[in-house]
Short mmCIF file of C-alpha atoms and ligand atoms in Angstrom, two decimals:
data_model
loop_
_atom_site.label_atom_id
_atom_site.label_comp_id
_atom_site.label_asym_id
_atom_site.label_seq_id
_atom_site.Cartn_x
_atom_site.Cartn_y
_atom_site.Cartn_z
CA MET A 1 0.17 -0.12 0.11
CA ALA A 2 1.24 3.45 -0.78
CA LYS A 3 1.33 5.81 2.01
CA GLN A 4 -0.76 9.21 1.62
CA SER A 5 2.11 11.44 1.99
CA HIS A 6 0.55 14.60 0.11
CA THR A 7 -2.59 14.79 2.34
CA PRO A 8 -2.22 18.37 4.14
CA SER A 9 -2.05 18.41 8.04
CA SER A 10 -4.11 21.60 8.00
CA SER A 11 -7.17 22.22 5.70
CA CYS A 12 -5.73 25.72 4.48
CA CYS A 13 -5.43 26.83 0.83
CA CYS A 14 -7.80 24.49 -0.75
CA ASN A 15 -10.74 26.83 -0.99
CA PRO A 16 -11.41 30.15 0.38
CA PHE A 17 -14.40 29.31 2.42
CA SER A 18 -12.51 26.33 4.16
CA CYS A 19 -9.57 28.72 4.92
CA CYS A 20 -12.09 31.17 6.34
CA CYS A 21 -13.43 28.92 8.87
CA SER A 22 -10.36 27.44 10.05
CA CYS A 23 -9.18 31.00 10.33
CA ILE A 24 -12.20 32.17 12.80
CA PHE A 25 -11.83 28.73 14.59
CA ASN A 26 -8.10 29.12 15.40
CA CYS A 27 -9.10 32.72 16.33
CA ILE A 28 -11.68 31.62 18.87
CA CYS A 29 -9.55 28.59 20.10
CA THR A 30 -6.48 31.08 20.91
CA CYS A 31 -9.26 33.45 22.54
CA ILE A 32 -10.39 30.61 25.03
CA LEU A 33 -7.03 29.64 25.75
CA GLN A 34 -6.12 33.14 26.55
CA ILE A 35 -9.01 33.62 28.94
CA LEU A 36 -8.17 30.21 30.63
CA CYS A 37 -4.65 31.06 30.99
CA THR A 38 -5.54 34.35 32.70
CA ILE A 39 -8.12 32.47 34.83
CA LEU A 40 -5.41 30.12 35.88
CA PHE A 41 -2.74 32.99 36.51
CA ILE A 42 -5.34 34.64 38.93
CA ILE A 43 -6.10 31.53 40.61
CA ALA A 44 -2.63 30.88 41.14
CA ILE A 45 -1.89 34.27 42.53
CA PHE A 46 -4.52 34.00 44.84
CA THR A 47 -3.51 30.55 45.95
CA LEU A 48 -0.10 31.87 46.65
CA ILE A 49 -1.06 34.62 48.60
CA PHE A 50 -3.42 32.39 50.57
CA TRP A 51 -0.63 30.09 51.34
CA PHE A 52 1.90 32.79 52.04
CA ILE A 53 -0.40 34.06 55.03
CA PHE A 54 -1.82 30.78 56.54
CA ARG A 55 1.67 28.52 55.79
CA PRO A 56 2.54 27.25 59.32
CA ASN A 57 4.53 29.97 60.72
CA MET A 58 1.91 32.73 59.62
CA VAL A 59 -1.41 33.02 61.18
CA LYS A 60 -1.61 30.98 64.04
CA PHE A 61 -4.94 29.85 66.05
CA HIS A 62 -4.53 28.15 69.56
CA THR A 63 -7.26 27.27 71.56
CA THR A 64 -5.57 28.45 75.03
CA ASN A 65 -8.34 26.88 77.58
CA ALA A 66 -11.55 24.72 77.26
CA THR A 67 -13.62 23.45 79.62
CA LEU A 68 -17.22 21.99 79.87
CA ALA A 69 -19.24 22.71 82.71
CA GLN A 70 -21.96 20.07 81.41
CA PHE A 71 -21.70 17.23 78.88
CA ASN A 72 -24.68 15.04 79.16
CA LEU A 73 -26.24 12.72 76.92
CA ALA A 74 -29.44 11.50 77.77
CA THR A 75 -29.90 8.34 75.71
CA ASN A 76 -33.49 7.32 76.34
CA ASN A 77 -34.62 10.92 74.56
CA ASN A 78 -31.16 11.45 72.63
CA THR A 79 -30.59 14.44 73.99
CA LEU A 80 -27.30 16.18 74.79
CA TYR A 81 -26.98 19.12 77.72
CA TYR A 82 -23.74 20.67 77.04
CA ASN A 83 -21.80 23.81 78.26
CA LEU A 84 -18.60 24.67 76.67
CA ALA A 85 -16.35 27.37 77.21
CA LEU A 86 -13.42 28.15 74.97
CA ASN A 87 -10.71 30.70 75.05
CA LEU A 88 -8.76 31.14 71.59
CA THR A 89 -5.91 33.16 70.42
CA ILE A 90 -5.37 34.15 66.87
CA ARG A 91 -1.89 35.78 66.13
CA ASN A 92 -1.15 37.67 62.69
CA PRO A 93 2.65 37.98 62.80
CA ASN A 94 2.56 39.53 59.14
CA LYS A 95 4.12 42.83 59.04
CA ILE A 96 2.05 44.45 56.34
CA ILE A 97 -1.06 42.50 56.10
CA GLY A 98 -4.11 43.10 57.92
CA ILE A 99 -6.83 40.63 58.16
CA TYR A 100 -10.97 41.40 58.49
CA TYR A 101 -12.69 38.50 59.82
CA ASP A 102 -16.10 39.17 58.09
CA ASP A 103 -17.80 36.07 59.22
CA PHE A 104 -16.16 33.87 62.33
CA GLU A 105 -18.22 30.81 63.09
CA VAL A 106 -17.45 28.55 65.99
CA ARG A 107 -18.86 24.87 65.46
CA ALA A 108 -18.48 22.29 68.22
CA LEU A 109 -18.47 18.72 67.01
CA TYR A 110 -18.74 15.44 69.23
CA LYS A 111 -17.66 12.16 67.11
CA ASN A 112 -18.32 14.12 63.97
CA GLN A 113 -21.71 15.68 64.55
CA ARG A 114 -22.23 19.02 65.16
CA PHE A 115 -24.19 20.10 68.47
CA SER A 116 -23.65 23.72 68.55
CA THR A 117 -22.81 26.67 66.54
CA ILE A 118 -22.14 30.32 67.60
CA ASN A 119 -21.19 33.39 65.55
CA ILE A 120 -18.39 36.03 66.78
CA GLN A 121 -18.62 39.60 65.91
CA PRO A 122 -16.73 40.41 62.72
CA PHE A 123 -13.38 42.28 63.69
CA TYR A 124 -10.55 43.54 62.19
CA GLN A 125 -6.87 42.30 63.26
CA GLY A 126 -4.06 44.50 62.29
CA HIS A 127 -0.51 43.60 61.30
CA LYS A 128 1.66 42.16 63.98
CA ASN A 129 -1.22 41.83 66.53
CA THR A 130 -2.57 38.90 68.65
CA THR A 131 -6.40 38.76 69.10
CA PHE A 132 -7.85 37.08 72.35
CA LEU A 133 -11.37 35.43 71.83
CA GLU A 134 -12.58 34.93 75.69
CA ASN A 135 -15.22 33.08 77.19
CA ILE A 136 -16.98 31.92 73.90
CA VAL A 137 -19.69 30.06 75.64
CA LEU A 138 -21.69 27.31 73.96
CA LYS A 139 -24.37 26.25 76.00
CA GLY A 140 -27.56 24.48 75.76
CA GLN A 141 -29.57 21.39 74.50
CA ASN A 142 -29.72 19.61 71.23
CA VAL A 143 -31.09 16.41 69.73
CA PHE A 144 -28.30 14.17 69.29
CA VAL A 145 -27.87 10.55 68.18
CA LEU A 146 -25.00 8.27 68.91
CA ASP A 147 -24.85 4.69 67.43
CA GLU A 148 -23.73 1.70 69.86
CA ASP A 149 -20.01 2.64 69.46
CA GLY A 150 -20.55 6.24 69.85
CA ILE A 151 -22.26 5.53 72.99
CA SER A 152 -19.62 3.12 74.25
CA GLU A 153 -17.25 6.00 73.42
CA TYR A 154 -19.07 8.71 75.21
CA ASN A 155 -19.16 6.42 78.29
CA LYS A 156 -15.42 6.06 78.17
CA ASP A 157 -15.21 10.04 77.81
CA LYS A 158 -17.63 9.94 80.81
CA ASN A 159 -15.56 7.92 83.03
CA SER A 160 -12.42 9.82 82.18
CA LEU A 161 -14.08 13.09 82.73
CA TRP A 162 -12.47 14.19 79.10
CA TYR A 163 -14.43 14.70 76.06
CA ASP A 164 -13.02 14.36 72.64
CA VAL A 165 -14.52 17.66 71.45
CA ASP A 166 -13.61 19.14 68.29
CA VAL A 167 -14.09 23.11 67.44
CA LYS A 168 -13.97 24.19 63.49
CA LEU A 169 -13.87 27.70 62.80
CA TYR A 170 -15.71 28.58 59.58
CA LEU A 171 -14.16 32.03 58.51
CA ARG A 172 -14.69 34.45 55.79
CA LEU A 173 -11.88 36.78 55.46
CA ARG A 174 -10.36 39.36 53.32
CA PHE A 175 -6.61 40.68 53.45
CA LYS A 176 -5.67 44.25 53.64
CA VAL A 177 -2.27 45.49 52.36
CA GLY A 178 -2.22 49.49 52.47
CA PHE A 179 -5.52 50.64 50.70
CA VAL A 180 -5.86 47.55 48.80
CA LYS A 181 -8.32 44.74 50.22
CA SER A 182 -8.45 41.13 48.56
CA SER A 183 -11.07 39.41 47.74
CA LYS A 184 -12.99 36.69 50.14
CA PHE A 185 -11.11 33.44 51.39
CA LYS A 186 -13.22 30.86 53.33
CA PRO A 187 -10.73 28.94 55.25
CA ARG A 188 -11.75 26.33 57.82
CA ILE A 189 -9.75 25.88 61.13
CA ASN A 190 -9.93 22.70 63.13
CA CYS A 191 -9.04 22.06 66.81
CA ASP A 192 -9.19 18.67 67.79
CA LEU A 193 -9.58 18.79 71.78
CA LYS A 194 -9.66 16.80 74.64
CA VAL A 195 -11.89 18.82 77.01
CA PRO A 196 -12.26 18.21 80.81
CA LEU A 197 -15.54 18.50 82.73
CA SER A 198 -14.94 21.07 85.33
CA VAL A 199 -17.61 20.27 87.67
CA GLY A 200 -19.42 17.25 88.73
CA GLY A 201 -18.48 13.77 87.87
CA ASN A 202 -16.98 11.13 89.81
CA ARG A 203 -13.64 12.78 91.02
CA THR A 204 -12.18 9.68 92.92
CA SER A 205 -9.94 8.60 90.15
CA SER A 206 -6.60 9.63 90.89
CA LEU A 207 -6.33 10.28 86.91
CA TYR A 208 -8.33 13.13 87.14
CA ASP A 209 -6.48 16.47 86.28
CA THR A 210 -8.63 19.57 84.79
CA ASN A 211 -5.66 21.32 83.31
CA PHE A 212 -6.24 21.92 79.73
CA GLU A 213 -3.03 22.36 77.62
CA SER A 214 -2.94 25.05 75.06
CA LYS A 215 -3.53 23.42 71.81
CA LYS A 216 -2.37 24.50 68.27
CA CYS A 217 -5.50 24.51 65.62
CA GLY A 218 -4.64 23.42 62.16
CA LEU A 219 -5.94 24.66 58.55
CA ASP A 220 -8.67 22.07 57.61
CA TRP A 221 -7.93 21.92 53.56
CA ASN A 222 -11.28 19.91 52.85
CA PHE A 223 -13.27 22.87 51.55
C1 NAG B 1 -9.17 27.30 82.16
O1 NAG B 1 -10.31 27.46 82.57
C2 NAG B 1 -10.68 27.05 83.65
C3 NAG B 1 -12.22 27.26 84.03
O2 NAG B 1 -12.16 28.81 83.88
C4 NAG B 1 -9.73 27.26 85.05
O3 NAG B 1 -9.88 26.61 86.27
C5 NAG B 1 -8.32 26.74 84.49
O4 NAG B 1 -7.43 27.25 85.41
C6 NAG B 1 -7.82 27.28 83.50
N1 NAG B 1 -6.69 26.63 82.94
C7 NAG B 1 -6.05 27.66 82.27
C8 NAG B 1 -4.54 26.86 81.97
O5 NAG B 1 -5.73 28.71 82.22
C1 NAG B 2 -10.94 33.01 79.40
O1 NAG B 2 -10.07 33.74 79.85
C2 NAG B 2 -10.73 34.66 80.91
C3 NAG B 2 -9.40 35.72 81.27
O2 NAG B 2 -8.33 35.51 80.95
C4 NAG B 2 -10.84 33.87 81.93
O3 NAG B 2 -11.53 34.59 82.98
C5 NAG B 2 -11.91 32.76 81.71
O4 NAG B 2 -11.82 31.98 82.76
C6 NAG B 2 -11.23 31.73 80.67
N1 NAG B 2 -12.24 31.16 80.17
C7 NAG B 2 -11.56 29.79 80.13
C8 NAG B 2 -12.77 28.63 79.72
O5 NAG B 2 -10.60 29.29 80.09
C1 NAG B 3 -34.68 13.58 78.67
O1 NAG B 3 -34.54 12.60 79.53
C2 NAG B 3 -33.99 13.22 80.70
C3 NAG B 3 -33.68 12.12 81.73
O2 NAG B 3 -33.14 11.02 81.41
C4 NAG B 3 -34.83 14.12 81.27
O3 NAG B 3 -34.16 14.81 82.58
C5 NAG B 3 -34.74 15.31 80.52
O4 NAG B 3 -35.89 16.51 80.55
C6 NAG B 3 -35.43 14.65 78.95
N1 NAG B 3 -35.42 15.77 77.95
C7 NAG B 3 -36.19 16.10 77.03
C8 NAG B 3 -36.05 17.17 76.18
O5 NAG B 3 -37.55 15.45 77.19
C1 NAG B 4 -3.60 45.41 68.31
O1 NAG B 4 -4.96 45.75 68.01
C2 NAG B 4 -5.46 46.33 69.12
C3 NAG B 4 -7.23 46.59 68.96
O2 NAG B 4 -7.28 46.96 67.38
C4 NAG B 4 -4.59 47.68 69.16
O3 NAG B 4 -5.24 48.46 70.34
C5 NAG B 4 -3.27 47.52 69.60
O4 NAG B 4 -2.38 48.79 69.51
C6 NAG B 4 -2.56 46.87 68.34
N1 NAG B 4 -1.16 46.13 68.67
C7 NAG B 4 -0.34 46.36 68.14
C8 NAG B 4 0.77 45.86 68.38
O5 NAG B 4 -0.47 46.65 66.66
C1 NAG B 5 -16.41 6.77 91.43
O1 NAG B 5 -15.20 5.97 91.09
C2 NAG B 5 -14.75 4.85 91.94
C3 NAG B 5 -13.44 4.44 91.48
O2 NAG B 5 -13.17 4.31 90.07
C4 NAG B 5 -15.77 3.87 92.30
O3 NAG B 5 -15.35 2.89 93.07
C5 NAG B 5 -17.11 4.35 92.73
O4 NAG B 5 -18.00 3.47 92.90
C6 NAG B 5 -17.51 5.65 91.82
N1 NAG B 5 -18.29 6.27 92.28
C7 NAG B 5 -19.48 6.63 91.52
C8 NAG B 5 -20.73 7.37 92.46
O5 NAG B 5 -19.94 6.17 90.31
#
């Protein structure tokens, strides 16, 4: 078989109509590519800024103290009675970047189930500054259903008087450099805590100790 060596690779020059078509097509193609490139570039820049600010040695979140005055699950009617107090600190070590915390939602979870949410007033944090959020109190009762494993873990926690409570911060923030403000970012901060019950419980155990140690919170990438 003879090879078809003279087949033109692009359909130019054959007839003017086809030529024009391919021209327009190429043009649209280039256009779309350019737009895509621009979008990717912008995303890359924002990601870079975001990473720069939240890389491990930048903005730091700590839970400096956490106590439970109550954490009672009534299994007969699946009701959780809770009273959680938190102290958080946020350190912004940047020399030039200020941060607007436009939305600041604190969620408390037990066994991956949310049992309470509270919103903190929006605030601005200047550069090289530490914000102390003291006495954030999540208190009340909620319908709370655990499966058998969950209940046995709850009973373990109950005996030790330390509870595996997770605190997640759902933030919406903007950065400010000079007069320039960035668009919004929505990071999620995760604090895996072990929180002591401060009152009540069976205190005869010698293992009992209520000293909560300050705990660093991490950036949660599961957006
Ligand atoms: C944490 O808070 C509890 C109750 O307010 C207090 O008794 C305890 O001393 C505090 N712990 C630290 C390390 O500040
Ligand atoms: C939070 O800090 C304030 C002031 O330092 C303190 O009075 C309060 O007991 C702390 N709360 C907890 C839960 O540690
Ligand atoms: C659930 O049951 C407990 C007793 O086990 C009771 O004290 C509580 O009032 C009940 N809560 C509701 C909402 O019915
Ligand atoms: C941190 O912010 C507070 C309140 O906005 C302000 O009073 C304080 O001077 C700031 N500290 C520094 C070091 O900028
Ligand atoms: C408290 O704990 C001790 C030792 O763990 C146990 O002997 C005692 O029965 C418990 N008391 C109550 C009221 O649960």
